[in-house]
Short mmCIF file of C-alpha atoms and ligand atoms in Angstrom, two decimals:
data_model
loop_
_atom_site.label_atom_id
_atom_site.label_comp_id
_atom_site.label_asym_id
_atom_site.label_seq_id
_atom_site.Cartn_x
_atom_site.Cartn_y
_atom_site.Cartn_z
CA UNK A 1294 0.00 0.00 0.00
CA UNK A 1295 3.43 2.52 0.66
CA UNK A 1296 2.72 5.74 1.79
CA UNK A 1297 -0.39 7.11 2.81
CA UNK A 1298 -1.38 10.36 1.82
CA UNK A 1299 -3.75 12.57 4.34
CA UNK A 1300 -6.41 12.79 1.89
CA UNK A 1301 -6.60 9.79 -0.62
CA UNK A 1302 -9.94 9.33 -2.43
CA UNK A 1303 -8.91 5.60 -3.82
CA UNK A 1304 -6.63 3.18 -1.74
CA UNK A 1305 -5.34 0.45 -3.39
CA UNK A 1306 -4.83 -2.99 -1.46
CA UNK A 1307 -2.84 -6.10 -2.41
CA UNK A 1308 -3.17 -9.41 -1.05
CA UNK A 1309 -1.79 -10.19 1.91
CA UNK A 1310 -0.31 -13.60 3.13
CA UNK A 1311 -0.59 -13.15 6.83
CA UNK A 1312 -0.93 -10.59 9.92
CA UNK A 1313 1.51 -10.18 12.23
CA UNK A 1314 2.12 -8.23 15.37
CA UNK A 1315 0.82 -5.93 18.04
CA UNK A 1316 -2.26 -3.62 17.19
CA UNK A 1317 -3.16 -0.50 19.38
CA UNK A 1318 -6.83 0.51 18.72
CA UNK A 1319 -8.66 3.42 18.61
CA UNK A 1320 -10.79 3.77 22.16
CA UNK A 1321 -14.31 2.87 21.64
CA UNK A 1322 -16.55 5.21 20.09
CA UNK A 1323 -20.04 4.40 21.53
CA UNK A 1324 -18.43 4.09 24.74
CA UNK A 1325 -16.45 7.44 24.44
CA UNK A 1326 -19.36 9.23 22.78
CA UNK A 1327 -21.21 8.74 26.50
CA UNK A 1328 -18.70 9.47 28.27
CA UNK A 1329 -18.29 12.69 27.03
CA UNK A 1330 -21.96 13.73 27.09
CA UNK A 1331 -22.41 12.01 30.69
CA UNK A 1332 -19.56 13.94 31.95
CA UNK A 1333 -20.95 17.08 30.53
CA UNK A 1334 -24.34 16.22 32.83
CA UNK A 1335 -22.08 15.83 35.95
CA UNK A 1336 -21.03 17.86 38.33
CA UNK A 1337 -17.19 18.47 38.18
CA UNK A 1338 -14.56 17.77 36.27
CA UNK A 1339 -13.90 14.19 34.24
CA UNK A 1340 -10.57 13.49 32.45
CA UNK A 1341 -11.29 10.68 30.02
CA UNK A 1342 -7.93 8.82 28.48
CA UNK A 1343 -7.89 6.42 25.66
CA UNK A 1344 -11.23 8.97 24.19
CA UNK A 1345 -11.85 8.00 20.73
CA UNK A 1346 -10.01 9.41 17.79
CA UNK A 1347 -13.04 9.41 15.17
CA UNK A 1348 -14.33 11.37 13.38
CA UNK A 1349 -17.55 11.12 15.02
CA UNK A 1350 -16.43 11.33 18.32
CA UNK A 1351 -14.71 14.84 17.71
CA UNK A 1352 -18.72 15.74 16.76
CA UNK A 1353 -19.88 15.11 19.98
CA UNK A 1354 -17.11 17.10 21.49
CA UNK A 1355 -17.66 20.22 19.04
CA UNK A 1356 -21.17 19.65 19.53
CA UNK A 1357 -21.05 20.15 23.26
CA UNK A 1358 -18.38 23.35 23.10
CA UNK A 1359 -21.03 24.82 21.05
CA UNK A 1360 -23.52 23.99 24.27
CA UNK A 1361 -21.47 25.76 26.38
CA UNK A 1362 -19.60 22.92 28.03
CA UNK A 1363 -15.78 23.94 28.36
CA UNK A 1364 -13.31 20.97 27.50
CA UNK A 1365 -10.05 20.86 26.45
CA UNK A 1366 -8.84 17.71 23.90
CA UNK A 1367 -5.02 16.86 23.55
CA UNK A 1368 -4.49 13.39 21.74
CA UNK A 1369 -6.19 10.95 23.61
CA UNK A 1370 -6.81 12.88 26.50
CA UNK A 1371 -10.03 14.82 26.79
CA UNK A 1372 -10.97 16.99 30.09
CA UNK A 1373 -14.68 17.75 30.41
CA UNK A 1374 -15.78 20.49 32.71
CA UNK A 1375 -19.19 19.38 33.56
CA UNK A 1376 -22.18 21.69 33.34
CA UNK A 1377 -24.87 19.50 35.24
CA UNK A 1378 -27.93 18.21 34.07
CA UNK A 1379 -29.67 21.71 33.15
CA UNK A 1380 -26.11 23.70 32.91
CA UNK A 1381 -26.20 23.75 29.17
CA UNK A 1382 -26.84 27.08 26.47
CA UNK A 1383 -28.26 27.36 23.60
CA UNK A 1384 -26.16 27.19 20.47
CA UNK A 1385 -25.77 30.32 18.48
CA UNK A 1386 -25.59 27.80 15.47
CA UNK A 1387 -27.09 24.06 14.80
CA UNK A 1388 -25.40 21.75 15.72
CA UNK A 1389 -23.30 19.74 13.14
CA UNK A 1390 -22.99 16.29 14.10
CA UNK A 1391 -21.40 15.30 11.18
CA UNK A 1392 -21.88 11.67 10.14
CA UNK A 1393 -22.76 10.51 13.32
CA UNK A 1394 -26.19 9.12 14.29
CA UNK A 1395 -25.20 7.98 18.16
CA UNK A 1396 -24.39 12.17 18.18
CA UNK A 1397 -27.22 13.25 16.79
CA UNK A 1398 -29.58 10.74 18.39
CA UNK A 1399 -28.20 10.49 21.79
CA UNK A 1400 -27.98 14.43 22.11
CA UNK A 1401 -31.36 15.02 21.54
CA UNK A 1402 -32.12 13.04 24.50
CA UNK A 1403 -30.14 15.62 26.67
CA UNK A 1404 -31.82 18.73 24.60
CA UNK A 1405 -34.98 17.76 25.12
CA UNK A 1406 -34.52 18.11 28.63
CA UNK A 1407 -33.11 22.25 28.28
CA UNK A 1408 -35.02 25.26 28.49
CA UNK A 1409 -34.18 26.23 25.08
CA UNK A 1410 -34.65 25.42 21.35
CA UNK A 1411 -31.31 23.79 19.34
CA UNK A 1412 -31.27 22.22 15.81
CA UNK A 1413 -29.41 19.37 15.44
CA UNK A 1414 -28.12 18.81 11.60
CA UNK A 1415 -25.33 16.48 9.96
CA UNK A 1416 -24.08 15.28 6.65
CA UNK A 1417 -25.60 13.88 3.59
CA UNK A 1418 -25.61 10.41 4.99
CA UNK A 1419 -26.80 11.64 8.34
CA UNK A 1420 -29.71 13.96 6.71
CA UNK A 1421 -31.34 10.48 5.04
CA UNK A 1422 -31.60 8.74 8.14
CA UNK A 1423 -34.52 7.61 10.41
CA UNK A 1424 -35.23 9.69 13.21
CA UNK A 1425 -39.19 8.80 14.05
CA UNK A 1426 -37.61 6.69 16.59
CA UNK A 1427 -36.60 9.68 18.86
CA UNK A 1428 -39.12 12.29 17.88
CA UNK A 1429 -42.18 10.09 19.05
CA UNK A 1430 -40.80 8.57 22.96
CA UNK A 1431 -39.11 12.42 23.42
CA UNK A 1432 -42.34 13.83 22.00
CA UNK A 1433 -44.23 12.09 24.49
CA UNK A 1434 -42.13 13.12 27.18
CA UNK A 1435 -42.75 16.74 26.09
CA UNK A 1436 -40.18 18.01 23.83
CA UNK A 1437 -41.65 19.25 20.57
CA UNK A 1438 -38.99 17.98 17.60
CA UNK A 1439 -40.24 19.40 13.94
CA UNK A 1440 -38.08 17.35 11.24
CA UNK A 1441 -37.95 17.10 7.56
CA UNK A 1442 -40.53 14.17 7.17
CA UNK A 1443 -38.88 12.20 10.29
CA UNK A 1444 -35.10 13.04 8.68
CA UNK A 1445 -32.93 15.62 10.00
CA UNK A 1446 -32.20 18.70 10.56
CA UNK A 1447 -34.26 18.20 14.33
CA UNK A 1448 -35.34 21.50 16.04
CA UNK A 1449 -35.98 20.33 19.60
CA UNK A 1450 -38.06 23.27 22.40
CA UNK A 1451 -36.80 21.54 25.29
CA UNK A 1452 -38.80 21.43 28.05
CA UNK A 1453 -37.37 20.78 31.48
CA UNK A 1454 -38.66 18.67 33.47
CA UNK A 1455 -40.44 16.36 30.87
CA UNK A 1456 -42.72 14.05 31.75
CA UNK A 1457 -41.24 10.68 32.48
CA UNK A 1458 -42.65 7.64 30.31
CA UNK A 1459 -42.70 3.89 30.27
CA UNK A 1460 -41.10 3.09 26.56
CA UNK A 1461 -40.88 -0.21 24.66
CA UNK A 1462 -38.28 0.07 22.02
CA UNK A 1463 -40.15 -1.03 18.82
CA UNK A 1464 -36.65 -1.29 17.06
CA UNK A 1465 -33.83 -2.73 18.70
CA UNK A 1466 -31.51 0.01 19.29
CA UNK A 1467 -29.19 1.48 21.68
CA UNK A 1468 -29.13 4.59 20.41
CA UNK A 1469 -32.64 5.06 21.09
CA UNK A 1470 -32.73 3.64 24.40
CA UNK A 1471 -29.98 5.97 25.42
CA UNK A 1472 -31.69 8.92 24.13
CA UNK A 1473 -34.86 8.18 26.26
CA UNK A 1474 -32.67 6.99 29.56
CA UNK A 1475 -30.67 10.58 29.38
CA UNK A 1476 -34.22 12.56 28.40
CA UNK A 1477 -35.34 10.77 31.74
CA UNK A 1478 -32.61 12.12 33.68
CA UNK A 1479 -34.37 15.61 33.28
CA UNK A 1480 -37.51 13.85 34.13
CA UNK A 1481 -40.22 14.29 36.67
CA UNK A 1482 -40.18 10.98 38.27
CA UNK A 1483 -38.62 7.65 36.88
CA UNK A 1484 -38.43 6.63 33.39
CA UNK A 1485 -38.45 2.91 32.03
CA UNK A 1486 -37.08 1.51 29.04
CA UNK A 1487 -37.97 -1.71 27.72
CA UNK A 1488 -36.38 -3.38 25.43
CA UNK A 1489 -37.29 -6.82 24.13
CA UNK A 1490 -34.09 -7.15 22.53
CA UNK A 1491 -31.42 -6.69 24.21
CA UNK A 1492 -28.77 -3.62 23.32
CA UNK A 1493 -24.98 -2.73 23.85
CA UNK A 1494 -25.53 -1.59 27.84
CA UNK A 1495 -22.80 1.31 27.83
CA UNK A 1496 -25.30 3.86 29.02
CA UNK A 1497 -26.21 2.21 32.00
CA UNK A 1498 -22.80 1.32 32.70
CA UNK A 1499 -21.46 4.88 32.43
CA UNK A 1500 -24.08 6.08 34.44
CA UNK A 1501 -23.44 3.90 37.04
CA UNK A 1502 -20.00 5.17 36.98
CA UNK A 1503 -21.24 8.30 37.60
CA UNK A 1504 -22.95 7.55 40.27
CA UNK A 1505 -26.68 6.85 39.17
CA UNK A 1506 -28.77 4.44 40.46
CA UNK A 1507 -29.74 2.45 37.17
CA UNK A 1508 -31.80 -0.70 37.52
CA UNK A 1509 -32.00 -3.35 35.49
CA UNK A 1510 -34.42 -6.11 35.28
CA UNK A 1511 -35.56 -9.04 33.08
CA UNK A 1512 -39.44 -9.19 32.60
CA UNK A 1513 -41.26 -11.40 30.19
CA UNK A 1514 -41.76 -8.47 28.05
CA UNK A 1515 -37.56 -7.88 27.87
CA UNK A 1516 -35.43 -6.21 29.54
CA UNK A 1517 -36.28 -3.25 31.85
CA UNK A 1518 -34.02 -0.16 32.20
CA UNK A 1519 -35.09 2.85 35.22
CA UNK A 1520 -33.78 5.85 36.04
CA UNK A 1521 -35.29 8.53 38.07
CA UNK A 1522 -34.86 12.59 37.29
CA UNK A 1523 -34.01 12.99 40.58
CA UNK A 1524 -30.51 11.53 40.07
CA UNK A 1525 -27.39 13.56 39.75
CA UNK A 1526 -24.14 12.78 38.39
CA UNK A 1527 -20.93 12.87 40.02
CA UNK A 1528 -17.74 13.75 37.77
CA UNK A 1529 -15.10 10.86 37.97
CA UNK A 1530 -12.12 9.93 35.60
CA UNK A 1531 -12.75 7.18 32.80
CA UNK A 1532 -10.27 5.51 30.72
CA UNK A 1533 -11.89 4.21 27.72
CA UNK A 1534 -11.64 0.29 26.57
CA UNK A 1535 -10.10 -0.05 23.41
CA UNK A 1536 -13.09 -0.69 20.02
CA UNK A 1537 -14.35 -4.47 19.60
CA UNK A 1538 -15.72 -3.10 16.48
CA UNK A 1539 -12.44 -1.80 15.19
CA UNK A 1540 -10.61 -5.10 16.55
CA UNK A 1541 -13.35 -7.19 14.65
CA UNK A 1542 -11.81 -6.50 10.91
CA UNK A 1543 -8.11 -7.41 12.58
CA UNK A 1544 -9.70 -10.50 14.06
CA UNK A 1545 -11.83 -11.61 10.79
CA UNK A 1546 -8.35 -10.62 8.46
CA UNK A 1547 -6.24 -13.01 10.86
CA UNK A 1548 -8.69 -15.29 11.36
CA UNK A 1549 -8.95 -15.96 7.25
CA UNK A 1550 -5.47 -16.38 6.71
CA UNK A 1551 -3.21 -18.94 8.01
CA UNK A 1552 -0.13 -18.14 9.75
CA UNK A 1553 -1.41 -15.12 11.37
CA UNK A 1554 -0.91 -14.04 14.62
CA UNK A 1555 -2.20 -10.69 16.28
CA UNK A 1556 -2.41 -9.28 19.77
CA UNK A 1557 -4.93 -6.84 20.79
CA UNK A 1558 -4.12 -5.34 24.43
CA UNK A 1559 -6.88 -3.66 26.53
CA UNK A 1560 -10.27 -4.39 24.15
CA UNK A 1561 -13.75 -4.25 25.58
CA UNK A 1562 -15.53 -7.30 25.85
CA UNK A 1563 -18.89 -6.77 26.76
CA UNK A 1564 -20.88 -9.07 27.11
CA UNK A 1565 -23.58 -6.71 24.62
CA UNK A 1566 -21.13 -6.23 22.48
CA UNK A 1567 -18.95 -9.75 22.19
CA UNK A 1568 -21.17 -11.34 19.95
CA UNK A 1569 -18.10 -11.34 16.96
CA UNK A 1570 -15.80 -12.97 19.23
CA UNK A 1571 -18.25 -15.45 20.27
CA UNK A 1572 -19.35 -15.90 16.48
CA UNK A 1573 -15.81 -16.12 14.83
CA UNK A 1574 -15.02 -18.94 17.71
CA UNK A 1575 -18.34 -20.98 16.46
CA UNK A 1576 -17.36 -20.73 13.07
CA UNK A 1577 -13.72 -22.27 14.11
CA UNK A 1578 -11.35 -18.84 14.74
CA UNK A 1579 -8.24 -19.28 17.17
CA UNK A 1580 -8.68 -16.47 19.82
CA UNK A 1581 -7.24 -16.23 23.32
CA UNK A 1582 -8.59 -14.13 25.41
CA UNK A 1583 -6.44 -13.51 28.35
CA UNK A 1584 -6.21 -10.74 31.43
CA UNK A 1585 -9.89 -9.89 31.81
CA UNK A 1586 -10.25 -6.99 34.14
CA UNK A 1587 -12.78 -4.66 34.87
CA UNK A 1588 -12.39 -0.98 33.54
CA UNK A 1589 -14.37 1.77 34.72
CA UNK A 1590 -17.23 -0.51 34.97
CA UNK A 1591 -16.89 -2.06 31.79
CA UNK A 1592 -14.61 -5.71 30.96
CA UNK A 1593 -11.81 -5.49 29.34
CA UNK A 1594 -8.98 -7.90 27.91
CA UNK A 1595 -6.09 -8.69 25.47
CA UNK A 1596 -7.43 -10.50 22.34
CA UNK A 1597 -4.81 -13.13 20.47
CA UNK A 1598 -6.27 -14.71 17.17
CA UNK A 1599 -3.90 -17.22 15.44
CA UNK A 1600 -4.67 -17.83 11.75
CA UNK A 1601 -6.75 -20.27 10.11
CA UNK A 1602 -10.30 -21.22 10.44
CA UNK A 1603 -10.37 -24.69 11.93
CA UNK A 1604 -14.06 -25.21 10.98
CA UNK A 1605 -14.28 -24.26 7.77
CA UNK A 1606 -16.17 -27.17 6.38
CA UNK A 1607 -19.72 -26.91 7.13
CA UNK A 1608 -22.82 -29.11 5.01
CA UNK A 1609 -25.15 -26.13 5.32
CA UNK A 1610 -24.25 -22.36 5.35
CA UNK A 1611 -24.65 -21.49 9.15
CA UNK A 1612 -27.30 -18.63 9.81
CA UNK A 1613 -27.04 -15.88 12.19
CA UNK A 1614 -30.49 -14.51 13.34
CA UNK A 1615 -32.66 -13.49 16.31
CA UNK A 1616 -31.05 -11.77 19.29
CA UNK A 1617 -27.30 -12.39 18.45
CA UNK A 1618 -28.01 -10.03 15.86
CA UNK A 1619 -28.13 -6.79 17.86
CA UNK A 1620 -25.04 -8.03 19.37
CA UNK A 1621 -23.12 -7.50 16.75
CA UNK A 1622 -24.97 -5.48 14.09
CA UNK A 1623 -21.67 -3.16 13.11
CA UNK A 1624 -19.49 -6.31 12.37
CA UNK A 1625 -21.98 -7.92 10.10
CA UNK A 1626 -19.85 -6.32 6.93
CA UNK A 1627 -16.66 -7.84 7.61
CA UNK A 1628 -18.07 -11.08 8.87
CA UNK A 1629 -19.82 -11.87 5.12
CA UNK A 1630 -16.32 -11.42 3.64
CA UNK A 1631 -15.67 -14.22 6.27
CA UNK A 1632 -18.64 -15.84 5.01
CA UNK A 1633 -16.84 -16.81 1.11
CA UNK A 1634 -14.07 -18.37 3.14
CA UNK A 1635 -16.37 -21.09 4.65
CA UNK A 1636 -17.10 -24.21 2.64
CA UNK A 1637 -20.70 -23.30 2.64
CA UNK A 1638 -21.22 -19.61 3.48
CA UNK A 1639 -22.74 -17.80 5.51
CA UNK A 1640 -26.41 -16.67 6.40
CA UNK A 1641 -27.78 -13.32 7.86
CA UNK A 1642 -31.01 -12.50 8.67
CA UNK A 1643 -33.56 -10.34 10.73
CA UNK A 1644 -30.73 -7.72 9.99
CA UNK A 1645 -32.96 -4.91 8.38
CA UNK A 1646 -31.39 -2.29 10.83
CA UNK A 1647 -28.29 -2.10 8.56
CA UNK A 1648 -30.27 -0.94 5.99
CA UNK A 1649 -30.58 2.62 8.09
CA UNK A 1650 -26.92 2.61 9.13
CA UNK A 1651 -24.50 5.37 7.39
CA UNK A 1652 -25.50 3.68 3.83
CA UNK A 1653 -27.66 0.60 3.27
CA UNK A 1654 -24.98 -1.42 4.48
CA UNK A 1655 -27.18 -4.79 2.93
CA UNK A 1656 -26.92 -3.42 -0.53
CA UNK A 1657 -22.66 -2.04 0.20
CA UNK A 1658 -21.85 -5.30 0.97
CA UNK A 1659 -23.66 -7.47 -1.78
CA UNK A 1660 -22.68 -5.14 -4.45
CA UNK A 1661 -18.73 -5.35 -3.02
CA UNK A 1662 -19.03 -8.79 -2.75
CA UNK A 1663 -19.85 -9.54 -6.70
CA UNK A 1664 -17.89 -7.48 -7.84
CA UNK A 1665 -15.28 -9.55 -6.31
CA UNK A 1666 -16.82 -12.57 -7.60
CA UNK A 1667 -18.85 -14.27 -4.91
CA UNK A 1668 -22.62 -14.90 -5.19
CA UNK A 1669 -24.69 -13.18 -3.15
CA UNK A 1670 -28.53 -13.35 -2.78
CA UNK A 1671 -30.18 -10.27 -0.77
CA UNK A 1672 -32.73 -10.63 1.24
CA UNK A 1673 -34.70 -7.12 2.74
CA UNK A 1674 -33.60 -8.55 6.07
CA UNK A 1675 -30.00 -9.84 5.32
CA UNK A 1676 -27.84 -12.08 2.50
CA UNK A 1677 -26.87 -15.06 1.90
CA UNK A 1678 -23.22 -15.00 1.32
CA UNK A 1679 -21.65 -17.91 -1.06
CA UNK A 1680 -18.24 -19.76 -0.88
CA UNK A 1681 -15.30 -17.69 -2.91
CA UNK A 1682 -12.27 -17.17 -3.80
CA UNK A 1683 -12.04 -13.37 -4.22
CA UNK A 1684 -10.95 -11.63 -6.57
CA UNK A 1685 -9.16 -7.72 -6.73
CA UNK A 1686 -11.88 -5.74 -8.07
CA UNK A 1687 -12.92 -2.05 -8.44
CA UNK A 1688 -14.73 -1.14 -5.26
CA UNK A 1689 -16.40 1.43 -3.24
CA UNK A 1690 -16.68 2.02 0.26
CA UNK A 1691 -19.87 3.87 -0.62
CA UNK A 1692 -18.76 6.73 1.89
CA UNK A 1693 -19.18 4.06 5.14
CA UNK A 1694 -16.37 3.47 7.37
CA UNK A 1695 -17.14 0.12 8.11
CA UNK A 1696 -17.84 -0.91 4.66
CA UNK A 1697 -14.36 0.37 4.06
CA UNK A 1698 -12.68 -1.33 6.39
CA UNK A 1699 -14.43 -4.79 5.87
CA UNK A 1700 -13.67 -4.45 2.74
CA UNK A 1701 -9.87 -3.63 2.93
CA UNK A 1702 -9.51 -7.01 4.56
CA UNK A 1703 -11.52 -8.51 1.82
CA UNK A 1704 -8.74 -7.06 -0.72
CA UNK A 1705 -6.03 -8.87 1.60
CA UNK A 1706 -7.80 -12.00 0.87
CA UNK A 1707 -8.01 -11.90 -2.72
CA UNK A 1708 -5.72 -12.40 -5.67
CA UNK A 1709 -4.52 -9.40 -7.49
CA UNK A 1710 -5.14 -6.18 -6.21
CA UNK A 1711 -8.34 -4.38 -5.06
CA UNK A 1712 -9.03 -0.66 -5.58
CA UNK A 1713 -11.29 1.42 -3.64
CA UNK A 1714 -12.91 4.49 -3.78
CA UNK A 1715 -13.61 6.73 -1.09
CA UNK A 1716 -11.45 4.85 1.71
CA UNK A 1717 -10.96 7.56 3.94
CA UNK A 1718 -13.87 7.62 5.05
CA UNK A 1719 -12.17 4.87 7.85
CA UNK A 1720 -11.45 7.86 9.76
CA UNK A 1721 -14.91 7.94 11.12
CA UNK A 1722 -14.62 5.70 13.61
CA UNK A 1723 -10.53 4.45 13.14
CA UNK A 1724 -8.15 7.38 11.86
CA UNK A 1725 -5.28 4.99 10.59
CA UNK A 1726 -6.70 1.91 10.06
CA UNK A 1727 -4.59 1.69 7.03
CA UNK A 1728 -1.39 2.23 8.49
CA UNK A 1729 -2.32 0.03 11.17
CA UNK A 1730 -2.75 -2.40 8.58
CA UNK A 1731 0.42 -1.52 6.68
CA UNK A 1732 2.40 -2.27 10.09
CA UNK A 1733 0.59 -6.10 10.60
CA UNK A 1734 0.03 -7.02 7.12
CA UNK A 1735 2.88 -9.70 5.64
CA UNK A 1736 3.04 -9.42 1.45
CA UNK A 1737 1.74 -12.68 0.30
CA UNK A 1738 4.83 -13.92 -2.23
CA UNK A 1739 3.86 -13.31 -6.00
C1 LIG B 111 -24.60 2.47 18.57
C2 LIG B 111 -25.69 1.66 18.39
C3 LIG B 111 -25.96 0.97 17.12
C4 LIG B 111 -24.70 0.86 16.27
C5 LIG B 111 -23.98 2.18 16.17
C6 LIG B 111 -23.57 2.67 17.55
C7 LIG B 111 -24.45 3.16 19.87
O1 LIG B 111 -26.93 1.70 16.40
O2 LIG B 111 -25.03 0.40 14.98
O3 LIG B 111 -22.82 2.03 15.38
O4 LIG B 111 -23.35 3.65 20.16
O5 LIG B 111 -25.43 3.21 20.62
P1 LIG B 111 -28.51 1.56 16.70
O6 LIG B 111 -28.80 2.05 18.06
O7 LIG B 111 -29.19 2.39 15.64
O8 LIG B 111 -28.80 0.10 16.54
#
């Protein structure tokens, strides 16, 4: 790949014959976005290390300057001078969250709750998705949101307190229940979240940290998530697990090629968020995961996958549906270029979600996939992913980070080279993946 220039449009990728080495990872970005916007809630002053380098994480930062929260970012490092609950002002300007839904969506939970009106807007991608899913639980907690048909730009009138509600998600997404759990924070008297399918958990968690009494509990309708606006947050220092989701393209890369061997130090392993490690053990990936620990409430460990999938040969394709699928919605790219390197595929369904994500994430991947010769039938709720050997083709990321990144490790597994358009658009959730890359990835001999 040789150098790297700062703004490359096309990347080209040649096959690779192993991985090798160390990899330090970006801190994770839903985890880091909370932080940040908890902290800003508290009382007092957080320092958060390890905060997310992406793209969309420097929205939510910008995004709460404009709010009036002071904070001061060097690398890694970001100090958050909190506000309190009600402590924010209203932006002179909307708000730009860039490409970032978990910005967009998770703020508006904390605006709704502010004596004051704010317009939250984005990027193209951003602007075309679905955003129902907040207007209706915050509208019936008081806030008045007027949208472009249920799209962005939002202009929230706050309302403070709101009434609290009992809310059943009727998609299964974190975003969303975060959104309601930090609108019920400004709430007058104790808001529930149900959720029949259960999402990543890092709001509750961070809360927690922060000294909120979050309770949890499994009904027969799902699972149950309470807070009460009486609760206030105390400021206390976070350092941020390193991204699954980022570590997911490393361990799918190694995992397809034999003779690989990467370590991963410090990666959160939630137990919401796992479901790729779990998965790529099923389907017969080495990984070794060793010094769990518990960091600022959520598990961490090192992650060592060793190349080679030793159950490759399967009769039927296997199918991933139902709950597993929340799990690990964001990895569901990279794992159907896994899926050509199994002797029978590899099924998703009950995966419409990624049709909303930063592009239809269904349609990226099928499209990427044939044009590097592997059959592919869609489905409006997933694909069916066929055996393959790839090969280098013309591709696009289609302007999606992960889509880019999944499919950079599809061009290491291919013969001949792979060129893509628009791959630096990785820097939205892992600013130098491809150097990262560069530094693990062994040439495979001609
Ligand atoms: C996220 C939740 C998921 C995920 C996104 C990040 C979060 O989205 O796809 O990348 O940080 O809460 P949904 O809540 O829309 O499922």
């Amino acid at each position: 790949m040789g150098r790297i220039p700062s703004k490359m449009l096309n990347m080209k990728i040649r096959p690779a014959r192993s991985l090798h080495g160390a990899i330090a990872l970006p801190g994770d970005k839903s985890i880091s976005h909370r932080v940040a916007m908890i902290a800003a809630m508290a009382n007092g002053d957080t320092t958060i290390d390890n905060f997310a380098t992406s793209a969309d994480c420097t929205s939510t930062l910008s995004c709460l300057a404009a709010l009036g929260v002071p904070l001061r970012r060097g690398e890694n490092r970001v100090v958050v001078h909190g506000v309190g609950k009600r402590g924010f002002t209203a932006p002179a300007a909307p708000l730009d969250c860039g490409n970032s839904g978990t910005t967009m969506r998770l703020l508006a939970g904390i605006l709704a709750g502010q004596s004051f009106e704010s317009t939250l807007t984005g990027d193209e991608s951003l602007l075309a998705r679905p955003m129902r899913r907040i207007i209706g639980p915050l509208g019936e907690m008081g806030a008045i949101t007027t949208s472009n048909e249920g799209k962005p730009p939002l202009t929230i009138t706050g309302q403070n307190p709101l009434r609290s509600i009992d809310y059943t998600l009727p998609v299964a997404s974190a975003q969303v229940k975060s959104c309601v759990l930090l609108a019920g924070l400004n709430a007058d008297g104790e808001t529930r979240v149900i959720e029949p399918t259960e999402t990543r958990d890092h709001t509750e968690r961070m809360l927690r940290w922060f000294g909120v009494n979050v309770r949890t509990r499994r009904t027969e309708n799902g699972r149950r998530v309470t807070v009460a606006g009486t609760a206030s947050l105390t400021a206390r220092d976070v350092a941020v697990p390193a991204d699954i989701s980022s570590a997911a393209f490393f361990m799918a890369g190694a995992a397809c090629l034999p003779g690989s061997d990467i370590t991963m130090p410090g990666v959160g392993i939630n137990p919401s968020r796992r479901g790729v490690l779990d998965v790529l053990r099923d389907l017969g990936a080495n990984i070794e995961v060793s010094g769990a620990a518990e960091q600022c409430g959520e598990p961490v460990a090192t992650l060592r996958i060793r190349g080679g999938l030793r159950k490759k040969q399967f009769l039927s394709p296997p199918i991933l549906r139902g709950d597993i699928i929340a799990n690990l919605i964001d990895e569901i790219p990279v794992l159907a270029v896994l899926g050509t390197q199994l002797s029978a595929g590899l099924v998703f369904r009950d995966a419409e979600e990624l049709r909303f994500k930063e592009t239809d994430r269904i349609a990226a991947t099928a499209e990427n996939l044939r044009r590097m010769g592997a059959e592919v039938t869609e489905f409006p709720d997933g694909l069916a992913v066929g055996p393959a050997d790839l090969r280098g083709a013309s591709i696009d990321s289609f302007g999606d980070h992960r889509i880019a990144m999944a499919f950079a490790m599809a061009g290491l597994l291919a013969d001949g080279e792979t060129e893509m358009t628009g791959a630096d658009c990785a820097d939205v959730s892992f600013p130098g993946f491809f150097e990262a890359l560069e530094l693990v990835r062994i040439e495979r001999p001609a």
